[in-house]
Amino acid sequence: MTTVAAPAADRHPLLWPIMAGLLILGWSSGYVGIRYANQEAGIVLLLFWRTLLSGLILMPFALAFGPRLEWRAVLSQMGFGVMAVFLYLGGFALAIGRGVPTGLVALMADLLPLAIAALSQPVLGERLSPRQWLGTAVAVTGVLIVSLDSLAFGAAPVWAYGLTAGSMLVFALASVLLKGRRSLDMPVHQALCIHSLTGAALFGICALATGDSLAPPLTRDFAIGIAWLVLLGTFLAYSVYYTSLRLFSAARVSAAIYLCPPVTMVWDWALFDEPLTALIFAGLAVTMLGVWLTSR
């Protein structure tokens, strides 16, 4: 079953602003869930339960609704799951575990739209206009302003720093390939189920290989964090992201992610009493200008 994007003229003018808002809400919320759950468990165990529960909840819907799942399509989606879930999330987790500062990892993750913009032309033939490249540069500047206070360089090995960039590039490549291979389209809930279960299997293997138990901590904060990551960080963020890729250009969709760092800090202020500084508001204003230029 191939999903055909509706012509731009047939879409409601508010469709993209609504989807962009939901994407920013879901994508930025992932850091909040990690902050809750990571106090009770290691990153790999956290990612295992996040992906396992996401996949198991989606499985009945994936089997009951949508076209029959054929092995060729399932195997292809498993490949995307390895890239977009296991290598992307797991690469950042390993980098943090090896001593790369969290602020630097978050900055690399938030530069994802820049990589997608660069890959869109050679892979998809989506050429950015000079205005969009200007908007990209302005948005990157805004992200750097917001991240300035949290940036630091730790004593991690050189390869760990390269891993952060590699993880981001892998997800960028998965995004443009997923958009480009229209013949392998399937409903988002089915694709996300396969991606999640693929990631869960690989994260479980990694945990067992290092001698860790897969038993979840039976604590309130871990439960809140996992529920947050499943409902907002996975179901909302990934489903809106994949749906948006089918309707709009990859560069336009990914540009919304530039707004995640300042929105994440608003989450931190609201839930954890973290201060909001003038630098954050300045970065937010610059980033919004860049996203507006890129999305026009």
Coordinates of C-alpha atoms in Angstrom, one line a residue:
M1 CA 0.0 0.0 0.0
T2 CA 1.5 3.3 -1.1
T3 CA 0.5 6.5 0.7
V4 CA 0.3 9.4 -1.7
A5 CA 0.8 12.9 -0.3
A6 CA -2.0 15.3 -1.0
P7 CA -1.2 18.1 -3.4
A8 CA -0.1 21.3 -1.5
A9 CA -3.1 23.2 -2.8
D10 CA -5.5 20.7 -1.2
R11 CA -4.0 21.1 2.3
H12 CA -5.5 23.4 4.9
P13 CA -3.2 26.3 5.6
L14 CA -3.2 25.5 9.3
L15 CA -2.2 21.9 8.8
W16 CA 1.6 22.5 8.9
P17 CA 1.5 24.9 11.9
I18 CA -0.5 22.4 13.9
M19 CA 1.7 19.5 12.9
A20 CA 4.9 21.5 13.6
G21 CA 3.5 22.4 17.0
L22 CA 2.8 18.8 17.9
L23 CA 6.2 17.7 16.6
I24 CA 8.0 20.3 18.7
L25 CA 5.9 19.3 21.8
G26 CA 6.6 15.6 21.4
W27 CA 10.3 15.9 20.3
S28 CA 11.2 18.3 23.2
S29 CA 9.4 16.2 25.8
G30 CA 11.8 13.2 25.3
Y31 CA 14.4 14.9 27.4
V32 CA 11.9 15.4 30.3
G33 CA 11.0 11.7 30.3
I34 CA 14.7 10.7 30.3
R35 CA 15.3 13.1 33.2
Y36 CA 12.6 11.3 35.3
A37 CA 13.5 7.7 34.4
N38 CA 17.3 8.0 34.2
Q39 CA 17.5 8.7 37.9
E40 CA 16.3 5.1 38.5
A41 CA 17.9 3.1 35.7
G42 CA 20.7 3.2 33.1
I43 CA 20.2 4.6 29.6
V44 CA 20.2 1.2 27.8
L45 CA 17.6 -0.3 30.2
L46 CA 15.5 2.9 29.8
L47 CA 15.6 2.7 26.0
F48 CA 14.8 -1.1 26.2
W49 CA 11.6 -0.5 28.1
R50 CA 10.6 2.6 26.1
T51 CA 10.8 0.8 22.8
L52 CA 9.4 -2.5 24.1
L53 CA 6.3 -1.0 25.6
S54 CA 5.8 1.2 22.5
G55 CA 6.0 -1.8 20.2
L56 CA 3.8 -4.0 22.3
I57 CA 1.1 -1.3 22.6
L58 CA 1.1 -0.8 18.9
M59 CA 1.2 -4.4 17.9
P60 CA -2.5 -5.2 18.1
F61 CA -3.3 -2.2 16.0
A62 CA -0.6 -3.0 13.5
L63 CA -2.0 -6.5 13.0
A64 CA -5.7 -5.5 13.0
F65 CA -5.6 -2.3 10.9
G66 CA -3.9 -1.6 7.7
P67 CA -2.6 -3.8 4.9
R68 CA -1.3 -7.3 5.5
L69 CA 2.4 -7.2 6.6
E70 CA 4.6 -8.8 4.0
W71 CA 8.1 -10.0 4.9
R72 CA 9.8 -7.8 2.4
A73 CA 8.2 -4.6 3.8
V74 CA 8.8 -5.8 7.4
L75 CA 12.5 -6.4 6.8
S76 CA 12.9 -3.0 5.1
Q77 CA 11.2 -1.3 8.1
M78 CA 13.4 -3.2 10.5
G79 CA 16.4 -1.7 8.7
F80 CA 14.9 1.8 9.3
G81 CA 14.3 0.8 12.9
V82 CA 18.0 -0.1 13.3
M83 CA 19.0 3.3 12.0
A84 CA 16.2 5.6 13.4
V85 CA 15.9 4.0 16.8
F86 CA 18.8 1.7 17.8
L87 CA 21.8 3.6 16.2
Y88 CA 20.3 7.1 16.7
L89 CA 19.2 6.7 20.4
G90 CA 21.8 4.1 21.3
G91 CA 24.7 6.1 19.8
F92 CA 23.9 9.1 21.9
A93 CA 23.4 6.9 25.0
L94 CA 26.8 5.3 24.5
A95 CA 28.5 8.7 23.9
I96 CA 27.0 10.0 27.2
G97 CA 28.1 6.8 29.0
R98 CA 31.7 7.3 27.7
G99 CA 31.8 10.8 29.1
V100 CA 30.6 13.1 26.4
P101 CA 28.8 16.0 28.2
T102 CA 25.0 15.8 27.9
G103 CA 24.8 19.4 26.6
L104 CA 27.1 18.7 23.7
V105 CA 25.2 15.5 22.8
A106 CA 21.9 17.5 22.9
L107 CA 23.4 20.2 20.6
M108 CA 24.5 17.6 18.1
A109 CA 21.0 16.0 18.2
D110 CA 19.4 19.4 17.6
L111 CA 21.6 20.0 14.5
L112 CA 19.7 17.2 12.8
P113 CA 17.8 19.5 10.5
L114 CA 21.1 20.9 9.1
A115 CA 22.1 17.3 8.1
I116 CA 18.7 16.6 6.5
A117 CA 18.8 19.8 4.6
A118 CA 22.3 18.9 3.2
L119 CA 21.1 15.4 2.3
S120 CA 17.8 16.4 0.8
Q121 CA 19.2 17.6 -2.5
P122 CA 21.5 14.7 -3.5
V123 CA 19.1 12.0 -2.2
L124 CA 15.7 13.4 -2.8
G125 CA 16.3 16.2 -5.3
E126 CA 14.8 18.8 -2.9
R127 CA 16.7 21.9 -3.6
L128 CA 16.7 24.6 -0.8
S129 CA 16.2 28.2 -1.9
P130 CA 18.7 30.9 -0.8
R131 CA 16.0 32.1 1.7
Q132 CA 15.8 28.6 3.2
W133 CA 19.6 28.3 3.6
L134 CA 19.6 31.7 5.2
G135 CA 16.9 30.5 7.6
T136 CA 18.9 27.4 8.3
A137 CA 21.9 29.5 9.3
V138 CA 19.8 31.8 11.5
A139 CA 18.2 28.8 13.2
V140 CA 21.5 27.1 13.9
T141 CA 22.7 30.4 15.4
G142 CA 19.7 30.4 17.7
V143 CA 20.3 26.8 18.8
L144 CA 23.9 27.7 19.6
I145 CA 22.8 30.7 21.7
V146 CA 20.3 28.6 23.6
S147 CA 22.9 25.9 24.2
L148 CA 25.8 28.2 25.2
D149 CA 25.4 27.8 28.9
S150 CA 25.3 24.0 28.8
L151 CA 28.2 23.4 26.5
A152 CA 31.3 21.8 27.8
F153 CA 34.0 19.4 26.6
G154 CA 34.6 16.4 28.8
A155 CA 37.4 13.9 28.8
A156 CA 35.8 11.3 26.6
P157 CA 37.8 9.5 23.9
V158 CA 37.8 11.1 20.5
W159 CA 35.7 8.4 18.9
A160 CA 32.9 9.1 21.4
Y161 CA 32.6 12.7 20.1
G162 CA 32.5 11.3 16.6
L163 CA 29.8 8.9 17.6
T164 CA 27.5 11.8 18.5
A165 CA 27.8 13.3 15.0
G166 CA 27.5 9.8 13.5
S167 CA 24.3 9.0 15.3
M168 CA 22.8 12.3 14.2
L169 CA 23.8 11.7 10.6
V170 CA 22.4 8.1 10.6
F171 CA 19.0 9.4 11.6
A172 CA 19.2 12.2 9.0
L173 CA 20.0 9.5 6.3
A174 CA 17.2 7.3 7.6
S175 CA 14.7 10.3 7.3
V176 CA 15.6 11.1 3.7
L177 CA 15.6 7.4 2.7
L178 CA 12.3 6.8 4.3
K179 CA 10.8 9.7 2.4
G180 CA 12.5 8.7 -0.8
R181 CA 11.4 5.0 -0.9
R182 CA 7.7 5.6 -1.6
S183 CA 7.2 2.0 -2.7
L184 CA 7.8 0.7 0.8
D185 CA 5.3 3.1 2.5
M186 CA 3.0 1.5 5.1
P187 CA 0.7 3.1 7.7
V188 CA 2.6 5.0 10.4
H189 CA 1.4 2.8 13.3
Q190 CA 2.7 -0.3 11.6
A191 CA 6.0 1.2 10.7
L192 CA 6.5 2.6 14.2
C193 CA 5.6 -0.7 15.8
I194 CA 8.3 -2.5 13.7
H195 CA 10.9 0.2 14.4
S196 CA 10.1 0.1 18.2
L197 CA 10.3 -3.7 18.5
T198 CA 13.5 -3.8 16.4
G199 CA 15.1 -1.3 18.8
A200 CA 13.8 -3.2 21.8
A201 CA 15.4 -6.5 20.7
L202 CA 18.8 -4.8 20.1
F203 CA 18.7 -2.8 23.3
G204 CA 17.8 -5.9 25.2
I205 CA 20.7 -7.8 23.7
C206 CA 23.1 -5.0 24.6
A207 CA 21.9 -4.9 28.2
L208 CA 22.2 -8.7 28.6
A209 CA 25.7 -8.6 26.9
T210 CA 26.9 -6.2 29.5
G211 CA 25.5 -8.3 32.4
D212 CA 22.6 -6.0 33.2
S213 CA 19.2 -7.2 34.2
L214 CA 16.2 -6.3 32.1
A215 CA 13.9 -6.0 35.2
P216 CA 12.5 -2.5 35.5
P217 CA 12.9 -0.5 38.7
L218 CA 9.5 -0.5 40.4
T219 CA 9.6 3.2 41.3
R220 CA 7.3 6.1 40.7
D221 CA 9.8 8.2 38.8
F222 CA 10.7 5.4 36.4
A223 CA 7.1 4.7 35.7
I224 CA 6.4 8.4 35.0
G225 CA 9.5 8.7 32.8
I226 CA 8.7 5.6 30.7
A227 CA 5.0 6.6 30.3
W228 CA 6.2 10.1 29.2
L229 CA 8.7 8.6 26.7
V230 CA 6.2 6.2 25.3
L231 CA 3.2 8.5 24.9
L232 CA 4.9 11.8 24.0
G233 CA 8.5 10.9 23.0
T234 CA 7.5 8.0 20.8
F235 CA 3.8 8.0 19.9
L236 CA 3.5 11.7 19.4
A237 CA 7.0 12.7 18.2
Y238 CA 7.7 9.8 15.9
S239 CA 4.2 9.4 14.4
V240 CA 3.9 13.2 13.7
Y241 CA 7.4 13.2 12.3
Y242 CA 6.8 10.3 9.9
T243 CA 3.4 11.6 8.9
S244 CA 4.9 15.1 8.2
L245 CA 7.6 13.6 6.0
R246 CA 4.9 12.1 3.8
L247 CA 3.2 15.5 3.4
F248 CA 6.0 18.1 3.3
S249 CA 9.6 18.4 2.3
A250 CA 12.2 16.8 4.6
A251 CA 14.0 20.1 5.1
R252 CA 10.8 21.9 6.1
V253 CA 9.7 19.2 8.6
S254 CA 13.1 18.9 10.2
A255 CA 13.4 22.7 10.6
A256 CA 10.8 22.6 13.3
I257 CA 13.2 20.6 15.5
Y258 CA 15.4 23.7 15.8
L259 CA 12.8 25.0 18.3
C260 CA 13.2 21.9 20.6
P261 CA 16.1 23.2 22.7
P262 CA 14.3 26.4 23.9
V263 CA 11.0 24.5 24.4
T264 CA 12.9 21.8 26.4
M265 CA 14.2 24.5 28.7
V266 CA 10.6 25.7 29.2
W267 CA 9.7 22.1 30.1
D268 CA 12.6 22.2 32.6
W269 CA 11.4 25.5 34.1
A270 CA 7.8 24.3 34.4
L271 CA 8.6 20.8 35.9
F272 CA 12.0 21.1 37.6
D273 CA 12.2 24.8 38.5
E274 CA 15.2 25.4 36.2
P275 CA 15.8 29.1 35.5
L276 CA 14.9 30.8 32.3
T277 CA 17.6 33.2 31.3
A278 CA 17.6 36.2 28.9
L279 CA 20.0 34.1 26.7
I280 CA 17.3 31.4 26.3
F281 CA 14.7 34.0 25.2
A282 CA 17.2 35.6 22.8
G283 CA 18.0 32.2 21.3
L284 CA 14.3 31.4 21.0
A285 CA 13.6 34.6 19.1
V286 CA 16.5 34.0 16.7
T287 CA 15.5 30.3 16.2
M288 CA 11.9 31.2 15.5
L289 CA 13.1 33.7 12.8
G290 CA 15.2 31.0 11.2
V291 CA 12.4 28.4 11.2
W292 CA 10.0 30.9 9.7
L293 CA 12.4 31.7 6.9
T294 CA 13.1 28.0 6.3
S295 CA 9.4 26.9 6.3
R296 CA 8.1 29.6 4.0

